[in-house]
Amino acid sequence: MPEGATLNISRALLPAGFTLLQVVPALGAGGVETVTVEVAAAAAAAGARSLVASHGGALEGELARRGAKLIRLPVHARDPLSLVANAARLEGIIRREKVNLVHVRSRAPAFSALAAARRARIPAVTTYHGIYTAASPLKRWYNGVMTRGDAVIANSAFTRDHVLAEHGVAATKVVVIPEGVDTTVFDPAAVSPGRLAAVRQAWGIAAGEPRTVILLAARLTGWKGHRLLIDALAGAAGRERARLVFAGPGEGGDYARDLAAQAKRARVDLTIAGPCADMPAAFLAADLVAAPSTLAESFGRAVAEAGATGKVVVAADLGGPAETIEDGVTGLLVPPGDAAAWSAALDRALDMDEVGRTAMGAAARRRIGQRYSLAAMHEATFALYRALTGAP
């Protein structure tokens, strides 16, 4: 949210005197942490006392600035002794702070937080933020802690289907509430020319660059599809008219070096830019955005954020992005892992004229605003809180 902005949240969305406690391992800059801060801020703006139990991290200042309170606890710890100790600590907080509802956002602290909520006899909500894999019954049991609250929030219909198939919980217990995107922050009009120029300079893109810049904004890890995208552009007829930018934190130098070598062999122009602190400007600095993940994204936050900036996104037809994008209307969906199909899709996007690309980007921004806004997420989340606490 821009400095000085305020949330326009109706105080009627939460009952008077309501106290919310969210529990999340840390407050880094990831999607789970961002949603935690957004909900905390909205609860505070609605007149509630908004608490977050966490080990802390980069978003602590943002949390405080937006009216919520951090309670620093080692809820990131996973060993059994810490889980038992944290349950006692959280129960004490619930009773002392007169918490009305606990919202848990990660597996390890869920064991402690759900136990504390049961002892204090208040409702608890869990959010299933990721597609957790299970290679053994023990791991499935561990993952299943995220279904043991009084209600489960799934961040997409795809995630809901996974929860029902994997854990066998009652369908009535799982509600789909997609993650919200702050369309004011990702409004193209809110990004100054200076911010845009700074990102393009960091990427080594000169003014008047004639080639189409294709951005993949994701962690440097194999399943995000970096290798696939290089191969796809290498096989595209429009290869000479495009360049790739990979922006995101890395898992290590070897992978980045391998990607650079692959691009060189394929004669694809690639910039590995590292993490970017200004993602609205990053999306606007690109001409197209690609999301070629080879494993299912539970939601796909970058796809929604890019759409909010009015960019055409070419994404794998898999997981959450397959719901976010309306194929051929707000973006393009491509069979996952199919390099030839990806080459064809990139050529289709590269061949769009400016009018067509602008129209598709505008449709994407409208869709995000209508279906994936912060307001929609807040309203649905708070309605669930009211239902679980018996508030009107």
mmCIF file with all atom_site columns, C-alpha atoms in Angstrom, residues 44-115:
data_model
loop_
_atom_site.group_PDB
_atom_site.id
_atom_site.type_symbol
_atom_site.label_atom_id
_atom_site.label_alt_id
_atom_site.label_comp_id
_atom_site.label_asym_id
_atom_site.label_entity_id
_atom_site.label_seq_id
_atom_site.pdbx_PDB_ins_code
_atom_site.Cartn_x
_atom_site.Cartn_y
_atom_site.Cartn_z
_atom_site.occupancy
_atom_site.B_iso_or_equiv
_atom_site.pdbx_formal_charge
_atom_site.auth_seq_id
_atom_site.auth_comp_id
_atom_site.auth_asym_id
_atom_site.auth_atom_id
_atom_site.pdbx_PDB_model_num
ATOM 1  C CA . ALA A 1 44  ? -7.290  -3.278  12.336 1.00 0.00 ? 44  ALA A CA 1
ATOM 2  C CA . ALA A 1 45  ? -9.000  -0.926  9.897  1.00 0.00 ? 45  ALA A CA 1
ATOM 3  C CA . ALA A 1 46  ? -12.313 -2.615  10.699 1.00 0.00 ? 46  ALA A CA 1
ATOM 4  C CA . GLY A 1 47  ? -11.858 -1.738  14.374 1.00 0.00 ? 47  GLY A CA 1
ATOM 5  C CA . ALA A 1 48  ? -10.579 -5.092  15.626 1.00 0.00 ? 48  ALA A CA 1
ATOM 6  C CA . ARG A 1 49  ? -7.501  -5.742  17.725 1.00 0.00 ? 49  ARG A CA 1
ATOM 7  C CA . SER A 1 50  ? -5.200  -7.434  15.249 1.00 0.00 ? 50  SER A CA 1
ATOM 8  C CA . LEU A 1 51  ? -2.391  -9.658  16.564 1.00 0.00 ? 51  LEU A CA 1
ATOM 9  C CA . VAL A 1 52  ? 0.189   -11.758 14.717 1.00 0.00 ? 52  VAL A CA 1
ATOM 10 C CA . ALA A 1 53  ? 2.268   -14.381 16.513 1.00 0.00 ? 53  ALA A CA 1
ATOM 11 C CA . SER A 1 54  ? 5.465   -14.916 14.556 1.00 0.00 ? 54  SER A CA 1
ATOM 12 C CA . HIS A 1 55  ? 9.240   -15.200 14.752 1.00 0.00 ? 55  HIS A CA 1
ATOM 13 C CA . GLY A 1 56  ? 9.255   -11.912 12.809 1.00 0.00 ? 56  GLY A CA 1
ATOM 14 C CA . GLY A 1 57  ? 11.055  -10.740 9.699  1.00 0.00 ? 57  GLY A CA 1
ATOM 15 C CA . ALA A 1 58  ? 11.190  -8.116  6.980  1.00 0.00 ? 58  ALA A CA 1
ATOM 16 C CA . LEU A 1 59  ? 7.484   -7.207  7.145  1.00 0.00 ? 59  LEU A CA 1
ATOM 17 C CA . GLU A 1 60  ? 7.473   -6.331  10.851 1.00 0.00 ? 60  GLU A CA 1
ATOM 18 C CA . GLY A 1 61  ? 7.568   -2.605  10.169 1.00 0.00 ? 61  GLY A CA 1
ATOM 19 C CA . GLU A 1 62  ? 4.760   -2.829  7.628  1.00 0.00 ? 62  GLU A CA 1
ATOM 20 C CA . LEU A 1 63  ? 2.657   -4.784  10.098 1.00 0.00 ? 63  LEU A CA 1
ATOM 21 C CA . ALA A 1 64  ? 3.113   -2.135  12.794 1.00 0.00 ? 64  ALA A CA 1
ATOM 22 C CA . ARG A 1 65  ? 2.556   0.755   10.394 1.00 0.00 ? 65  ARG A CA 1
ATOM 23 C CA . ARG A 1 66  ? -0.784  -0.699  9.388  1.00 0.00 ? 66  ARG A CA 1
ATOM 24 C CA . GLY A 1 67  ? -2.162  -0.975  12.898 1.00 0.00 ? 67  GLY A CA 1
ATOM 25 C CA . ALA A 1 68  ? -1.444  -4.576  13.887 1.00 0.00 ? 68  ALA A CA 1
ATOM 26 C CA . LYS A 1 69  ? 0.735   -5.899  16.700 1.00 0.00 ? 69  LYS A CA 1
ATOM 27 C CA . LEU A 1 70  ? 3.504   -8.475  16.457 1.00 0.00 ? 70  LEU A CA 1
ATOM 28 C CA . ILE A 1 71  ? 3.811   -10.976 19.304 1.00 0.00 ? 71  ILE A CA 1
ATOM 29 C CA . ARG A 1 72  ? 7.243   -12.449 18.863 1.00 0.00 ? 72  ARG A CA 1
ATOM 30 C CA . LEU A 1 73  ? 7.265   -16.200 19.436 1.00 0.00 ? 73  LEU A CA 1
ATOM 31 C CA . PRO A 1 74  ? 9.472   -19.016 18.083 1.00 0.00 ? 74  PRO A CA 1
ATOM 32 C CA . VAL A 1 75  ? 6.564   -20.545 16.166 1.00 0.00 ? 75  VAL A CA 1
ATOM 33 C CA . HIS A 1 76  ? 8.934   -21.302 13.293 1.00 0.00 ? 76  HIS A CA 1
ATOM 34 C CA . ALA A 1 77  ? 10.467  -24.105 15.385 1.00 0.00 ? 77  ALA A CA 1
ATOM 35 C CA . ARG A 1 78  ? 9.422   -27.650 14.471 1.00 0.00 ? 78  ARG A CA 1
ATOM 36 C CA . ASP A 1 79  ? 10.862  -29.844 17.211 1.00 0.00 ? 79  ASP A CA 1
ATOM 37 C CA . PRO A 1 80  ? 8.352   -31.503 19.571 1.00 0.00 ? 80  PRO A CA 1
ATOM 38 C CA . LEU A 1 81  ? 9.484   -29.632 22.685 1.00 0.00 ? 81  LEU A CA 1
ATOM 39 C CA . SER A 1 82  ? 9.015   -26.277 20.951 1.00 0.00 ? 82  SER A CA 1
ATOM 40 C CA . LEU A 1 83  ? 5.567   -27.298 19.701 1.00 0.00 ? 83  LEU A CA 1
ATOM 41 C CA . VAL A 1 84  ? 4.474   -28.140 23.243 1.00 0.00 ? 84  VAL A CA 1
ATOM 42 C CA . ALA A 1 85  ? 5.949   -24.938 24.653 1.00 0.00 ? 85  ALA A CA 1
ATOM 43 C CA . ASN A 1 86  ? 4.387   -22.813 21.935 1.00 0.00 ? 86  ASN A CA 1
ATOM 44 C CA . ALA A 1 87  ? 0.969   -24.319 22.593 1.00 0.00 ? 87  ALA A CA 1
ATOM 45 C CA . ALA A 1 88  ? 1.211   -23.155 26.207 1.00 0.00 ? 88  ALA A CA 1
ATOM 46 C CA . ARG A 1 89  ? 2.458   -19.717 25.167 1.00 0.00 ? 89  ARG A CA 1
ATOM 47 C CA . LEU A 1 90  ? -0.327  -19.276 22.609 1.00 0.00 ? 90  LEU A CA 1
ATOM 48 C CA . GLU A 1 91  ? -2.997  -20.392 25.063 1.00 0.00 ? 91  GLU A CA 1
ATOM 49 C CA . GLY A 1 92  ? -1.725  -17.763 27.484 1.00 0.00 ? 92  GLY A CA 1
ATOM 50 C CA . ILE A 1 93  ? -1.908  -15.096 24.783 1.00 0.00 ? 93  ILE A CA 1
ATOM 51 C CA . ILE A 1 94  ? -5.432  -16.143 23.800 1.00 0.00 ? 94  ILE A CA 1
ATOM 52 C CA . ARG A 1 95  ? -6.677  -15.861 27.371 1.00 0.00 ? 95  ARG A CA 1
ATOM 53 C CA . ARG A 1 96  ? -4.729  -12.713 28.270 1.00 0.00 ? 96  ARG A CA 1
ATOM 54 C CA . GLU A 1 97  ? -5.625  -10.826 25.092 1.00 0.00 ? 97  GLU A CA 1
ATOM 55 C CA . LYS A 1 98  ? -9.214  -12.155 24.995 1.00 0.00 ? 98  LYS A CA 1
ATOM 56 C CA . VAL A 1 99  ? -8.743  -13.488 21.455 1.00 0.00 ? 99  VAL A CA 1
ATOM 57 C CA . ASN A 1 100 ? -11.977 -14.410 19.659 1.00 0.00 ? 100 ASN A CA 1
ATOM 58 C CA . LEU A 1 101 ? -10.516 -16.454 16.786 1.00 0.00 ? 101 LEU A CA 1
ATOM 59 C CA . VAL A 1 102 ? -7.166  -17.933 15.736 1.00 0.00 ? 102 VAL A CA 1
ATOM 60 C CA . HIS A 1 103 ? -6.134  -18.067 12.077 1.00 0.00 ? 103 HIS A CA 1
ATOM 61 C CA . VAL A 1 104 ? -3.213  -20.399 11.317 1.00 0.00 ? 104 VAL A CA 1
ATOM 62 C CA . ARG A 1 105 ? -1.231  -20.205 8.086  1.00 0.00 ? 105 ARG A CA 1
ATOM 63 C CA . SER A 1 106 ? 1.464   -22.891 8.260  1.00 0.00 ? 106 SER A CA 1
ATOM 64 C CA . ARG A 1 107 ? 1.841   -26.514 9.280  1.00 0.00 ? 107 ARG A CA 1
ATOM 65 C CA . ALA A 1 108 ? 4.392   -26.516 12.117 1.00 0.00 ? 108 ALA A CA 1
ATOM 66 C CA . PRO A 1 109 ? 2.734   -23.766 14.189 1.00 0.00 ? 109 PRO A CA 1
ATOM 67 C CA . ALA A 1 110 ? -0.674  -25.255 13.430 1.00 0.00 ? 110 ALA A CA 1
ATOM 68 C CA . PHE A 1 111 ? -0.049  -28.096 15.905 1.00 0.00 ? 111 PHE A CA 1
ATOM 69 C CA . SER A 1 112 ? 0.547   -25.582 18.687 1.00 0.00 ? 112 SER A CA 1
ATOM 70 C CA . ALA A 1 113 ? -2.085  -23.022 17.676 1.00 0.00 ? 113 ALA A CA 1
ATOM 71 C CA . LEU A 1 114 ? -4.911  -25.526 17.199 1.00 0.00 ? 114 LEU A CA 1
ATOM 72 C CA . ALA A 1 115 ? -4.161  -27.125 20.561 1.00 0.00 ? 115 ALA A CA 1
#
